Structures are given as C-alpha cells and as structure tokens.
Short mmCIF file of C-alpha atoms (C1' of nucleotides) in Angstrom, two decimals:
data_model
loop_
_atom_site.label_atom_id
_atom_site.label_comp_id
_atom_site.label_asym_id
_atom_site.label_seq_id
_atom_site.Cartn_x
_atom_site.Cartn_y
_atom_site.Cartn_z
CA UNK A 1 0.00 0.00 0.00
CA UNK A 2 3.00 2.22 -0.45
CA UNK A 3 1.60 4.54 -3.04
CA UNK A 4 3.67 7.13 -1.22
CA UNK A 5 6.86 5.94 -2.89
CA UNK A 6 5.44 6.61 -6.32
CA UNK A 7 5.42 10.31 -5.53
CA UNK A 8 9.19 10.42 -5.23
CA UNK A 9 10.56 12.84 -7.73
CA UNK A 10 7.12 13.44 -9.17
CA UNK A 11 5.72 15.76 -6.56
CA UNK A 12 7.90 18.54 -7.94
CA UNK A 13 6.35 17.98 -11.31
CA UNK A 14 2.81 17.80 -9.99
CA UNK A 15 3.21 20.94 -7.91
CA UNK A 16 4.76 22.82 -10.81
CA UNK A 17 1.91 21.79 -13.07
CA UNK A 18 -0.68 22.96 -10.58
CA UNK A 19 1.01 26.28 -9.94
CA UNK A 20 1.63 26.81 -13.65
CA UNK A 21 -2.09 26.53 -14.21
CA UNK A 22 -2.70 29.31 -11.71
CA UNK A 23 -0.87 30.90 -8.79
CA UNK A 24 -1.65 29.20 -5.53
CA UNK A 25 -0.82 29.09 -1.85
CA UNK A 26 0.17 25.94 0.02
CA UNK A 27 -3.11 24.93 1.51
CA UNK A 28 -4.79 25.51 -1.83
CA UNK A 29 -2.22 23.51 -3.79
CA UNK A 30 -2.79 20.59 -1.43
CA UNK A 31 -6.51 20.71 -2.15
CA UNK A 32 -6.00 20.98 -5.89
CA UNK A 33 -3.62 18.01 -5.93
CA UNK A 34 -6.07 15.92 -3.94
CA UNK A 35 -8.89 16.95 -6.22
CA UNK A 36 -6.75 15.90 -9.17
CA UNK A 37 -6.54 12.38 -7.77
CA UNK A 38 -3.40 12.48 -5.65
CA UNK A 39 -5.36 11.92 -2.49
CA UNK A 40 -2.60 10.51 -0.35
CA UNK A 41 -0.32 13.53 -0.48
CA UNK A 42 0.65 14.94 2.91
CA UNK A 43 0.43 18.66 3.48
CA UNK A 44 3.95 18.85 4.87
CA UNK A 45 5.26 17.35 1.63
CA UNK A 46 3.60 20.03 -0.44
CA UNK A 47 4.72 22.90 1.75
CA UNK A 48 8.23 21.49 1.68
CA UNK A 49 8.17 21.07 -2.07
CA UNK A 50 6.97 24.63 -2.60
CA UNK A 51 9.73 25.95 -0.38
CA UNK A 52 12.29 23.80 -2.15
CA UNK A 53 11.15 24.90 -5.59
CA UNK A 54 11.16 28.52 -4.48
CA UNK A 55 14.66 28.15 -3.04
CA UNK A 56 15.85 26.66 -6.32
CA UNK A 57 14.53 29.69 -8.20
CA UNK A 58 11.66 28.06 -10.05
CA UNK A 59 8.90 29.94 -8.25
CA UNK A 60 8.09 33.48 -7.19
CA UNK A 61 6.40 34.19 -3.89
CA UNK A 62 4.24 36.90 -2.39
CA UNK A 63 2.18 37.13 0.75
CA UNK A 64 -1.45 38.14 0.65
CA UNK A 65 -3.27 38.92 3.91
CA UNK A 66 -6.63 37.22 4.15
CA UNK A 67 -9.59 38.62 6.06
CA UNK A 68 -10.98 35.18 6.65
CA UNK A 69 -8.01 33.40 8.16
CA UNK A 70 -4.23 33.59 8.36
CA UNK A 71 -2.17 35.22 5.62
CA UNK A 72 -1.57 33.26 2.46
CA UNK A 73 1.81 32.76 0.89
CA UNK A 74 1.18 32.59 -2.83
CA UNK A 75 3.55 30.96 -5.27
CA UNK A 76 3.75 31.59 -8.99
CA UNK A 77 5.84 29.99 -11.69
CA UNK A 78 8.53 31.89 -13.59
CA UNK A 79 10.55 31.24 -16.73
CA UNK A 80 13.00 28.94 -15.01
CA UNK A 81 10.16 27.04 -13.41
CA UNK A 82 8.48 26.57 -16.75
CA UNK A 83 11.72 25.22 -18.18
CA UNK A 84 11.95 22.74 -15.31
CA UNK A 85 8.32 21.81 -15.77
CA UNK A 86 8.81 21.11 -19.47
CA UNK A 87 11.94 19.07 -18.89
CA UNK A 88 10.40 17.00 -16.11
CA UNK A 89 7.21 16.50 -18.04
CA UNK A 90 9.24 15.10 -20.91
CA UNK A 91 11.19 12.84 -18.55
CA UNK A 92 7.98 11.63 -17.00
CA UNK A 93 6.30 10.89 -20.32
CA UNK A 94 9.29 8.92 -21.48
CA UNK A 95 9.61 7.07 -18.22
CA UNK A 96 5.91 6.25 -18.05
CA UNK A 97 6.01 4.94 -21.59
CA UNK A 98 9.02 2.77 -20.78
CA UNK A 99 7.30 1.35 -17.72
CA UNK A 100 4.07 0.69 -19.56
CA UNK A 101 6.00 -1.15 -22.24
CA UNK A 102 7.80 -3.20 -19.61
CA UNK A 103 4.58 -4.04 -17.82
CA UNK A 104 2.94 -5.20 -20.97
CA UNK A 105 0.03 -2.83 -20.74
CA UNK A 106 -0.50 -1.26 -24.09
CA UNK A 107 -1.17 2.18 -22.62
CA UNK A 108 2.30 3.37 -23.58
CA UNK A 109 2.03 2.54 -27.24
CA UNK X 1 18.53 15.29 -14.77
CA UNK X 2 17.25 13.46 -11.73
CA UNK X 3 15.57 10.60 -13.48
CA UNK X 4 16.85 8.58 -10.55
CA UNK X 5 14.04 9.80 -8.30
CA UNK X 6 11.43 8.49 -10.69
CA UNK X 7 12.56 4.97 -9.89
CA UNK X 8 11.55 5.30 -6.26
CA UNK X 9 8.97 2.72 -5.48
CA UNK X 10 8.92 1.55 -9.06
CA UNK X 11 12.09 -0.50 -9.15
CA UNK X 12 10.33 -3.19 -7.15
CA UNK X 13 7.67 -3.31 -9.79
CA UNK X 14 10.11 -3.31 -12.68
CA UNK X 15 12.23 -6.05 -11.16
CA UNK X 16 9.19 -8.17 -10.37
CA UNK X 17 7.97 -7.80 -13.93
CA UNK X 18 11.32 -8.84 -15.37
CA UNK X 19 11.68 -11.84 -13.08
CA UNK X 20 8.06 -12.84 -13.65
CA UNK X 21 8.80 -13.05 -17.33
CA UNK X 22 11.63 -15.46 -16.66
CA UNK X 23 13.89 -16.39 -13.76
CA UNK X 24 17.01 -14.31 -13.67
CA UNK X 25 20.16 -13.56 -11.71
CA UNK X 26 21.22 -10.08 -10.62
CA UNK X 27 23.63 -9.20 -13.36
CA UNK X 28 21.15 -10.45 -15.93
CA UNK X 29 18.23 -8.51 -14.48
CA UNK X 30 20.31 -5.34 -14.67
CA UNK X 31 20.95 -5.96 -18.36
CA UNK X 32 17.31 -6.73 -19.07
CA UNK X 33 16.15 -3.57 -17.29
CA UNK X 34 18.63 -1.46 -19.22
CA UNK X 35 17.59 -3.11 -22.46
CA UNK X 36 14.00 -2.31 -21.60
CA UNK X 37 14.84 1.38 -21.45
CA UNK X 38 15.74 1.94 -17.82
CA UNK X 39 19.32 2.75 -18.68
CA UNK X 40 20.22 4.73 -15.60
CA UNK X 41 19.62 1.98 -13.09
CA UNK X 42 22.59 1.19 -10.86
CA UNK X 43 23.60 -2.43 -10.31
CA UNK X 44 23.68 -2.02 -6.54
CA UNK X 45 20.06 -0.89 -6.62
CA UNK X 46 18.99 -4.01 -8.46
CA UNK X 47 20.94 -6.38 -6.24
CA UNK X 48 19.49 -4.61 -3.22
CA UNK X 49 15.98 -4.79 -4.59
CA UNK X 50 16.29 -8.49 -5.35
CA UNK X 51 17.54 -9.16 -1.85
CA UNK X 52 14.76 -7.05 -0.36
CA UNK X 53 12.07 -8.77 -2.40
CA UNK X 54 13.49 -12.15 -1.48
CA UNK X 55 13.57 -11.22 2.20
CA UNK X 56 9.95 -10.11 2.00
CA UNK X 57 8.98 -13.49 0.61
CA UNK X 58 8.09 -12.48 -2.93
CA UNK X 59 10.90 -14.35 -4.62
CA UNK X 60 12.54 -17.73 -4.48
CA UNK X 61 16.28 -18.13 -4.89
CA UNK X 62 18.72 -20.78 -6.00
CA UNK X 63 22.39 -20.75 -6.88
CA UNK X 64 23.69 -22.13 -10.15
CA UNK X 65 27.42 -22.59 -10.67
CA UNK X 66 28.62 -21.31 -14.00
CA UNK X 67 31.58 -22.72 -15.90
CA UNK X 68 32.23 -19.42 -17.60
CA UNK X 69 32.40 -17.09 -14.63
CA UNK X 70 31.35 -16.81 -11.00
CA UNK X 71 28.27 -18.57 -9.67
CA UNK X 72 24.88 -17.08 -10.41
CA UNK X 73 22.18 -16.46 -7.85
CA UNK X 74 18.92 -16.94 -9.66
CA UNK X 75 15.65 -15.47 -8.48
CA UNK X 76 12.18 -16.63 -9.41
CA UNK X 77 8.76 -15.24 -8.60
CA UNK X 78 6.27 -17.10 -6.43
CA UNK X 79 2.56 -16.73 -5.69
CA UNK X 80 3.05 -13.94 -3.18
CA UNK X 81 5.33 -12.12 -5.59
CA UNK X 82 2.76 -12.36 -8.31
CA UNK X 83 0.16 -10.91 -5.97
CA UNK X 84 2.49 -8.01 -5.18
CA UNK X 85 3.21 -7.55 -8.86
CA UNK X 86 -0.46 -7.38 -9.73
CA UNK X 87 -1.24 -4.95 -6.93
CA UNK X 88 1.65 -2.65 -7.75
CA UNK X 89 0.93 -2.79 -11.44
CA UNK X 90 -2.60 -1.64 -10.71
CA UNK X 91 -1.34 1.14 -8.45
CA UNK X 92 1.10 2.24 -11.12
CA UNK X 93 -1.49 2.27 -13.90
CA UNK X 94 -3.82 4.35 -11.79
CA UNK X 95 -1.09 6.69 -10.71
CA UNK X 96 0.25 7.15 -14.23
CA UNK X 97 -3.21 7.90 -15.51
CA UNK X 98 -3.73 10.48 -12.77
CA UNK X 99 -0.42 12.15 -13.58
CA UNK X 100 -1.10 12.18 -17.29
CA UNK X 101 -4.43 13.80 -16.65
CA UNK X 102 -2.83 16.39 -14.41
CA UNK X 103 -0.15 17.15 -16.96
CA UNK X 104 -2.63 17.63 -19.72
CA UNK X 105 -1.08 15.02 -21.97
CA UNK X 106 -3.80 12.85 -23.35
CA UNK X 107 -1.75 9.67 -22.95
CA UNK X 108 -3.78 8.68 -19.91
CA UNK X 109 -7.18 8.84 -21.57
"C1'" DC B 1 -14.77 29.41 25.68
"C1'" DA B 2 -14.06 25.12 23.57
"C1'" DC B 3 -13.88 23.64 18.98
"C1'" DA B 4 -13.20 23.54 14.03
"C1'" DC B 5 -11.22 25.22 9.97
"C1'" DT B 6 -7.66 27.71 7.59
"C1'" DA B 7 -2.69 28.37 6.91
"C1'" DC B 8 2.08 27.81 7.64
"C1'" DT B 9 6.52 25.98 9.92
"C1'" DG B 10 10.04 22.84 11.92
"C1'" DC B 11 11.86 18.35 13.31
"C1'" DG B 12 13.14 13.77 13.11
"C1'" DC B 13 12.32 9.31 10.79
"C1'" DG B 14 12.31 5.71 7.31
"C1'" DT B 15 12.76 4.21 2.63
"C1'" DC B 16 15.43 3.52 -1.16
"C1'" DG B 17 18.44 4.34 -5.15
"C1'" DC B 18 23.35 5.37 -5.80
"C1'" DG B 19 28.38 5.52 -5.95
"C1'" DC B 20 32.32 3.31 -4.55
"C1'" DG B 21 35.23 -0.16 -3.32
"C1'" DG B 22 36.20 -4.96 -2.63
"C1'" DT B 23 36.31 -10.08 -3.86
"C1'" DA B 24 36.51 -13.67 -7.09
"C1'" DG B 25 36.15 -16.48 -11.32
"C1'" DT B 26 37.10 -16.77 -16.45
"C1'" DG B 27 39.07 -15.56 -20.89
"C1'" DT B 28 42.20 -12.62 -23.99
"C1'" DC B 29 46.10 -10.30 -25.78
"C1'" DC B 30 50.87 -9.11 -26.09
"C1'" DG E 1 52.72 -14.68 -17.37
"C1'" DG E 2 50.95 -10.49 -16.20
"C1'" DA E 3 47.83 -6.72 -17.20
"C1'" DC E 4 43.31 -6.16 -18.44
"C1'" DA E 5 38.41 -6.81 -19.27
"C1'" DC E 6 34.18 -9.02 -18.36
"C1'" DT E 7 31.08 -11.52 -15.39
"C1'" DA E 8 28.92 -11.77 -10.82
"C1'" DC E 9 28.01 -10.56 -6.20
"C1'" DC E 10 28.22 -7.96 -1.65
"C1'" DG E 11 28.53 -4.16 1.97
"C1'" DC E 12 28.78 0.61 3.41
"C1'" DG E 13 27.63 5.19 3.92
"C1'" DC E 14 25.25 9.09 1.73
"C1'" DG E 15 21.62 12.01 0.21
"C1'" DA E 16 17.01 12.98 -1.41
"C1'" DC E 17 12.45 13.27 -0.16
"C1'" DG E 18 7.75 12.23 1.44
"C1'" DC E 19 5.57 11.69 5.97
"C1'" DG E 20 3.73 12.09 10.63
"C1'" DC E 21 3.46 14.98 14.34
"C1'" DA E 22 3.48 18.90 17.05
"C1'" DG E 23 3.24 23.71 17.38
"C1'" DT E 24 1.57 28.56 16.29
"C1'" DA E 25 -1.84 31.71 14.84
"C1'" DG E 26 -5.94 33.83 12.75
"C1'" DT E 27 -11.11 33.54 12.05
"C1'" DG E 28 -15.77 32.04 12.78
"C1'" DT E 29 -19.53 29.10 15.36
"C1'" DG E 30 -22.29 26.77 19.10
#
DNA sequence: CACACTACTGCGCGTCGCGCGGTAGTGTCC
DNA sequence: GGACACTACCGCGCGACGCGCAGTAGTGTG
C-alpha cells in the first residue's frame, strides 16, 4: 500500500503543473492536488516542495493577507520554473512509456 | 537530470515484472532492465531490490554454478510475488493515468 | 470558551536508489 | 605470465524526499 513511494521525484512535477495553471498558496495547492486524484499527499510534503522549488529559483512568492483566516503565501511559476516543468514533463512521459511497455500494458504505445 | 528519483517505489515493480517473465540472476536482471529502457539503473540498486524482495517473501532463490564465470544467484517469482506484482501494477497504472491527466497530456485517456 | 477550519513551519524518521570499493572467477592479448 | 576486461556478487555510507506529528496563529460558530 506504499503509493507514497510513487510520488518520489514526481511531486515537484505535480506541484509545478498545478502552480503553472494558476498561482496558488500551500493549503490551496494541497486541495488541488487531492482533487486531481493524488489523495494521499501529505500537506507537509507540499509545503516542503513549494519551499524547495522557491529556493531553487523556479517559483516566485508573495504574501497576501486574508480577512478570513491567516495570511496566504502565494507561489507563482517563472521562466526557469516553466523550463523545469517542461523538462520533467518530458522525462515523465518517457519514463511512463518505458514502464508501460515493460509491464505489458499497451497504454504506452 | 534526476531521473533517478522516478525509480523510487517503481524498481520493485520493474524487477518483479522482469523476473516474472523469466527467472534471472542479478547481473542479468540489470541488463534486461537497461535493455527495456531503464538505462540509468545502478547495479547495486537491483541487487538490493532483489535481496529485499526475497527477504519479504516475494521471490525464491537458487544458486547455479557457471563454468564461464562466478556462480549465479537466480531469483524466481512465487505466488506472493505475483500478488504483489499485480497490486503494484494496478497502483502504477492508476497513478500514471492520474499524472497524465494532471499534466494535460492525453496519454492517460 | 471550547472547537473547528484555515494556513504555515520545523523536526526527526524511514525508505530507497546510488556511488564506490572490494572479492573472485574466467578468458584474452601481447 | 601479467595486465586487463568481463562476469557476478556484496557491503557501506550518503543524500534525497515524502511523511507524521506537534506547534503557532488567525477567524468564525455553538
């Protein structure tokens, strides 16, 4: 039941994709990922990933005070982030195709 | 270039699939995985995975002396291994489909 | 005023793939 | 016959990363 291991190295990609679609703050990104089908993702993982991506220069960040709760730290994608997203998306596609071929499911053909 | 992280949690599955196809020894499994497109896999990872799978009861093992090199430790899949393989294959398919959907590539449809 | 929800942070843990080095058997080439 | 290459396996320590948990803080509700 270790679906958690499948996320390794892919959470970056998933988070980038979500943020690329529209700027988002941590709590919101968690909800969007879960809504997209990645139900098992832990909130700490997402917050950590966002911070890591920001530290690596792939995301911008700005704080917006909210009048219905704590402040929200928004993250947006920049040019470098988009480059990373494209590269990782390509890697993923290729890898997924390879795995599908290996597993004998014809999904990758 | 961190394709290595993509393997997390999937090497088990890949190794099981290869061994399920036909019994194999470590060095051979490495070659078969690389031939299948998983070029970056390290030999230590495969040996470790085989040992781990064996320890968990998913594989059987027997040593065959070779007259053209060192002995070979063959691994074969058993009923439990096949159950694990099926379960993980299902998890992977579902996960890959979810990711494809999220990424907007229509490969998962 | 206890509780629930929103929102973020920090810490320590466990898993697992990897690089590296070591051992050992066989065959090849000069 | 000695250096080298290939086959085949093992052990060790490292680093990445997702996770659970606990903590803090703001807002609204019974």
